[in-house]
Amino acid sequence: QFSSLPFICNFDTPEDENLWTILNGNQTNKWHYGTATNSIFGNTSAVSGAMYVSDNNGVANQYNTEATSTVYFSRYIQFGSAPEFKLSFDWKCLGEGNSDYVKAFLIPSTMELSNNIILETGGLTERLSATNDWRQEEIIIPGDYANGIYNLVFIWRNDFTIGQQPPAAIDN
């Protein structure tokens, strides 16, 4: 199942959650859809949600800094014909510099994800962390992706040492 462009998801309804595949496995820190946090940008809904990392089943946007975790949420996107495409989303993540972070990727639709695979190279973003404030990210994707189906992937990765709350959250 894939979405064609334009694809808009603001995580404000349960249907928005169902658009994404969440791969948490047996990790301690997991992606959850909920209302424990949400972006300050562009929310017009009475109930605003987000996708965020939690160690307590989504009750809070918090993580266990002593439990290594690698988790993903993703959506297959069908790109049409265009010279370039725009991806925008809101994010926040204090984490721990290059060790506890969120990062966005576009990977081939044939590539399988698992909690044993750590995506590192070729991301759409750098490792995003070091802010407790919501930020707006805008990425221009080159036309090389035109007429193909790719998996838009958000990874949360943390090691087992120090870290700062909150972990990753994605919205809009």
mmCIF file of N, CA and C in Angstrom, residues 7-13 16-17 20 31-45 47-53 61 73 87-93 102 128 133-138 152 154 167-172:
data_model
loop_
_atom_site.group_PDB
_atom_site.id
_atom_site.type_symbol
_atom_site.label_atom_id
_atom_site.label_comp_id
_atom_site.label_asym_id
_atom_site.label_seq_id
_atom_site.Cartn_x
_atom_site.Cartn_y
_atom_site.Cartn_z
ATOM 1 N N PHE A 7 1.039 14.020 -0.512
ATOM 2 C CA PHE A 7 0.684 13.223 0.666
ATOM 3 C C PHE A 7 0.776 14.129 1.888
ATOM 4 N N ILE A 8 -0.342 14.269 2.585
ATOM 5 C CA ILE A 8 -0.402 15.142 3.761
ATOM 6 C C ILE A 8 -0.869 14.326 4.952
ATOM 7 N N CYS A 9 -0.129 14.405 6.035
ATOM 8 C CA CYS A 9 -0.489 13.699 7.267
ATOM 9 C C CYS A 9 -0.121 14.586 8.443
ATOM 10 N N ASN A 10 -1.117 14.941 9.250
ATOM 11 C CA ASN A 10 -0.830 15.801 10.401
ATOM 12 C C ASN A 10 -0.983 15.083 11.744
ATOM 13 N N PHE A 11 -1.235 13.786 11.715
ATOM 14 C CA PHE A 11 -1.329 12.959 12.920
ATOM 15 C C PHE A 11 -2.419 13.428 13.900
ATOM 16 N N ASP A 12 -3.474 14.028 13.364
ATOM 17 C CA ASP A 12 -4.546 14.516 14.230
ATOM 18 C C ASP A 12 -5.733 13.574 14.328
ATOM 19 N N THR A 13 -5.714 12.477 13.566
ATOM 20 C CA THR A 13 -6.806 11.508 13.640
ATOM 21 C C THR A 13 -6.230 10.095 13.701
ATOM 22 N N ASP A 16 -4.808 8.816 10.518
ATOM 23 C CA ASP A 16 -3.441 9.208 10.171
ATOM 24 C C ASP A 16 -2.442 8.157 10.634
ATOM 25 N N GLU A 17 -2.660 7.598 11.810
ATOM 26 C CA GLU A 17 -1.762 6.557 12.322
ATOM 27 C C GLU A 17 -1.755 5.349 11.397
ATOM 28 N N TRP A 20 0.724 4.650 8.364
ATOM 29 C CA TRP A 20 2.135 4.368 8.589
ATOM 30 C C TRP A 20 2.348 2.948 9.084
ATOM 31 N N TRP A 31 8.115 3.894 18.794
ATOM 32 C CA TRP A 31 7.272 4.930 18.190
ATOM 33 C C TRP A 31 5.830 4.692 18.608
ATOM 34 N N HIS A 32 5.133 5.765 18.926
ATOM 35 C CA HIS A 32 3.707 5.717 19.252
ATOM 36 C C HIS A 32 3.021 6.902 18.606
ATOM 37 N N TYR A 33 1.775 6.689 18.242
ATOM 38 C CA TYR A 33 0.905 7.783 17.810
ATOM 39 C C TYR A 33 0.089 8.183 19.022
ATOM 40 N N GLY A 34 -0.011 9.479 19.292
ATOM 41 C CA GLY A 34 -0.820 9.914 20.426
ATOM 42 C C GLY A 34 -0.804 11.415 20.598
ATOM 43 N N THR A 35 -1.235 11.851 21.777
ATOM 44 C CA THR A 35 -1.390 13.277 22.051
ATOM 45 C C THR A 35 -0.503 13.761 23.197
ATOM 46 N N ALA A 36 0.524 13.008 23.550
ATOM 47 C CA ALA A 36 1.413 13.423 24.638
ATOM 48 C C ALA A 36 2.228 14.658 24.257
ATOM 49 N N THR A 37 2.417 14.861 22.965
ATOM 50 C CA THR A 37 3.096 16.057 22.461
ATOM 51 C C THR A 37 2.577 16.327 21.066
ATOM 52 N N ASN A 38 2.668 17.560 20.625
ATOM 53 C CA ASN A 38 2.331 17.897 19.245
ATOM 54 C C ASN A 38 2.954 19.234 18.887
ATOM 55 N N SER A 39 3.141 19.430 17.597
ATOM 56 C CA SER A 39 3.810 20.629 17.107
ATOM 57 C C SER A 39 2.986 21.874 17.359
ATOM 58 N N ILE A 40 3.698 22.978 17.563
ATOM 59 C CA ILE A 40 3.035 24.261 17.736
ATOM 60 C C ILE A 40 2.697 24.898 16.394
ATOM 61 N N PHE A 41 3.185 24.331 15.306
ATOM 62 C CA PHE A 41 2.980 24.910 13.982
ATOM 63 C C PHE A 41 1.761 24.307 13.289
ATOM 64 N N GLY A 42 0.852 25.145 12.839
ATOM 65 C CA GLY A 42 -0.206 24.721 11.945
ATOM 66 C C GLY A 42 -1.274 23.801 12.496
ATOM 67 N N ASN A 43 -1.427 23.692 13.793
ATOM 68 C CA ASN A 43 -2.469 22.821 14.335
ATOM 69 C C ASN A 43 -3.789 23.576 14.430
ATOM 70 N N THR A 44 -4.785 23.056 13.722
ATOM 71 C CA THR A 44 -6.106 23.665 13.749
ATOM 72 C C THR A 44 -7.140 22.726 14.332
ATOM 73 N N SER A 45 -6.734 21.515 14.646
ATOM 74 C CA SER A 45 -7.644 20.511 15.175
ATOM 75 C C SER A 45 -7.785 20.654 16.686
ATOM 76 N N VAL A 47 -8.131 18.195 18.654
ATOM 77 C CA VAL A 47 -7.287 17.127 19.191
ATOM 78 C C VAL A 47 -6.080 17.003 18.269
ATOM 79 N N SER A 48 -4.947 17.423 18.754
ATOM 80 C CA SER A 48 -3.736 17.380 17.935
ATOM 81 C C SER A 48 -2.820 16.283 18.428
ATOM 82 N N GLY A 49 -2.318 15.491 17.501
ATOM 83 C CA GLY A 49 -1.436 14.396 17.852
ATOM 84 C C GLY A 49 -0.117 14.498 17.130
ATOM 85 N N ALA A 50 0.712 13.485 17.350
ATOM 86 C CA ALA A 50 2.020 13.387 16.706
ATOM 87 C C ALA A 50 2.460 11.934 16.771
ATOM 88 N N MET A 51 3.531 11.626 16.093
ATOM 89 C CA MET A 51 4.207 10.343 16.228
ATOM 90 C C MET A 51 5.437 10.625 17.074
ATOM 91 N N TYR A 52 5.605 9.875 18.164
ATOM 92 C CA TYR A 52 6.702 10.173 19.079
ATOM 93 C C TYR A 52 7.217 8.902 19.739
ATOM 94 N N VAL A 53 8.438 8.993 20.252
ATOM 95 C CA VAL A 53 9.070 7.881 20.950
ATOM 96 C C VAL A 53 8.646 7.913 22.409
ATOM 97 N N ASN A 61 6.081 11.429 26.033
ATOM 98 C CA ASN A 61 7.176 11.493 25.066
ATOM 99 C C ASN A 61 8.482 11.493 25.867
ATOM 100 N N PHE A 73 9.295 4.230 11.723
ATOM 101 C CA PHE A 73 7.954 4.266 11.136
ATOM 102 C C PHE A 73 8.115 4.744 9.702
ATOM 103 N N LEU A 87 9.545 17.772 0.733
ATOM 104 C CA LEU A 87 9.127 17.081 1.955
ATOM 105 C C LEU A 87 9.252 18.080 3.091
ATOM 106 N N SER A 88 8.195 18.227 3.870
ATOM 107 C CA SER A 88 8.275 19.082 5.048
ATOM 108 C C SER A 88 7.630 18.365 6.221
ATOM 109 N N PHE A 89 8.208 18.569 7.396
ATOM 110 C CA PHE A 89 7.663 18.009 8.623
ATOM 111 C C PHE A 89 8.204 18.804 9.804
ATOM 112 N N ASP A 90 7.519 18.692 10.921
ATOM 113 C CA ASP A 90 7.946 19.320 12.158
ATOM 114 C C ASP A 90 8.584 18.249 13.031
ATOM 115 N N TRP A 91 9.593 18.630 13.806
ATOM 116 C CA TRP A 91 10.282 17.661 14.657
ATOM 117 C C TRP A 91 10.822 18.342 15.908
ATOM 118 N N LYS A 92 11.003 17.534 16.929
ATOM 119 C CA LYS A 92 11.783 17.941 18.095
ATOM 120 C C LYS A 92 12.444 16.692 18.659
ATOM 121 N N CYS A 93 13.612 16.878 19.245
ATOM 122 C CA CYS A 93 14.366 15.770 19.826
ATOM 123 C C CYS A 93 15.544 16.364 20.582
ATOM 124 N N VAL A 102 16.833 11.347 15.672
ATOM 125 C CA VAL A 102 15.894 10.944 14.637
ATOM 126 C C VAL A 102 16.503 11.343 13.301
ATOM 127 N N LEU A 128 19.029 14.383 13.610
ATOM 128 C CA LEU A 128 18.329 15.512 14.208
ATOM 129 C C LEU A 128 18.218 15.303 15.708
ATOM 130 N N ASP A 133 12.691 22.335 21.363
ATOM 131 C CA ASP A 133 11.698 23.161 20.680
ATOM 132 C C ASP A 133 11.343 22.537 19.344
ATOM 133 N N TRP A 134 10.087 22.705 18.950
ATOM 134 C CA TRP A 134 9.673 22.217 17.639
ATOM 135 C C TRP A 134 10.384 23.002 16.555
ATOM 136 N N ARG A 135 10.849 22.295 15.529
ATOM 137 C CA ARG A 135 11.499 22.881 14.370
ATOM 138 C C ARG A 135 10.765 22.417 13.122
ATOM 139 N N GLN A 136 10.778 23.261 12.106
ATOM 140 C CA GLN A 136 10.209 22.887 10.820
ATOM 141 C C GLN A 136 11.344 22.529 9.870
ATOM 142 N N GLU A 137 11.250 21.353 9.285
ATOM 143 C CA GLU A 137 12.264 20.870 8.346
ATOM 144 C C GLU A 137 11.645 20.867 6.948
ATOM 145 N N GLU A 138 12.376 21.371 5.978
ATOM 146 C CA GLU A 138 11.924 21.350 4.589
ATOM 147 C C GLU A 138 13.071 20.839 3.729
ATOM 148 N N LEU A 152 9.427 6.187 2.647
ATOM 149 C CA LEU A 152 9.823 7.303 3.502
ATOM 150 C C LEU A 152 9.924 6.764 4.914
ATOM 151 N N PHE A 154 11.366 7.152 8.990
ATOM 152 C CA PHE A 154 11.906 7.903 10.115
ATOM 153 C C PHE A 154 12.468 6.889 11.107
ATOM 154 N N PRO A 167 12.818 12.463 23.731
ATOM 155 C CA PRO A 167 13.287 11.838 22.503
ATOM 156 C C PRO A 167 12.518 12.416 21.309
ATOM 157 N N ALA A 168 12.600 11.754 20.185
ATOM 158 C CA ALA A 168 12.037 12.247 18.927
ATOM 159 C C ALA A 168 10.518 12.344 18.934
ATOM 160 N N ALA A 169 10.032 13.360 18.228
ATOM 161 C CA ALA A 169 8.614 13.505 17.903
ATOM 162 C C ALA A 169 8.529 14.116 16.501
ATOM 163 N N ILE A 170 7.579 13.626 15.703
ATOM 164 C CA ILE A 170 7.367 14.091 14.321
ATOM 165 C C ILE A 170 5.897 14.476 14.179
ATOM 166 N N ASP A 171 5.635 15.573 13.480
ATOM 167 C CA ASP A 171 4.260 16.029 13.283
ATOM 168 C C ASP A 171 4.162 16.724 11.924
ATOM 169 N N ASN A 172 2.933 16.897 11.478
ATOM 170 C CA ASN A 172 2.582 17.652 10.273
ATOM 171 C C ASN A 172 3.367 17.244 9.037
#
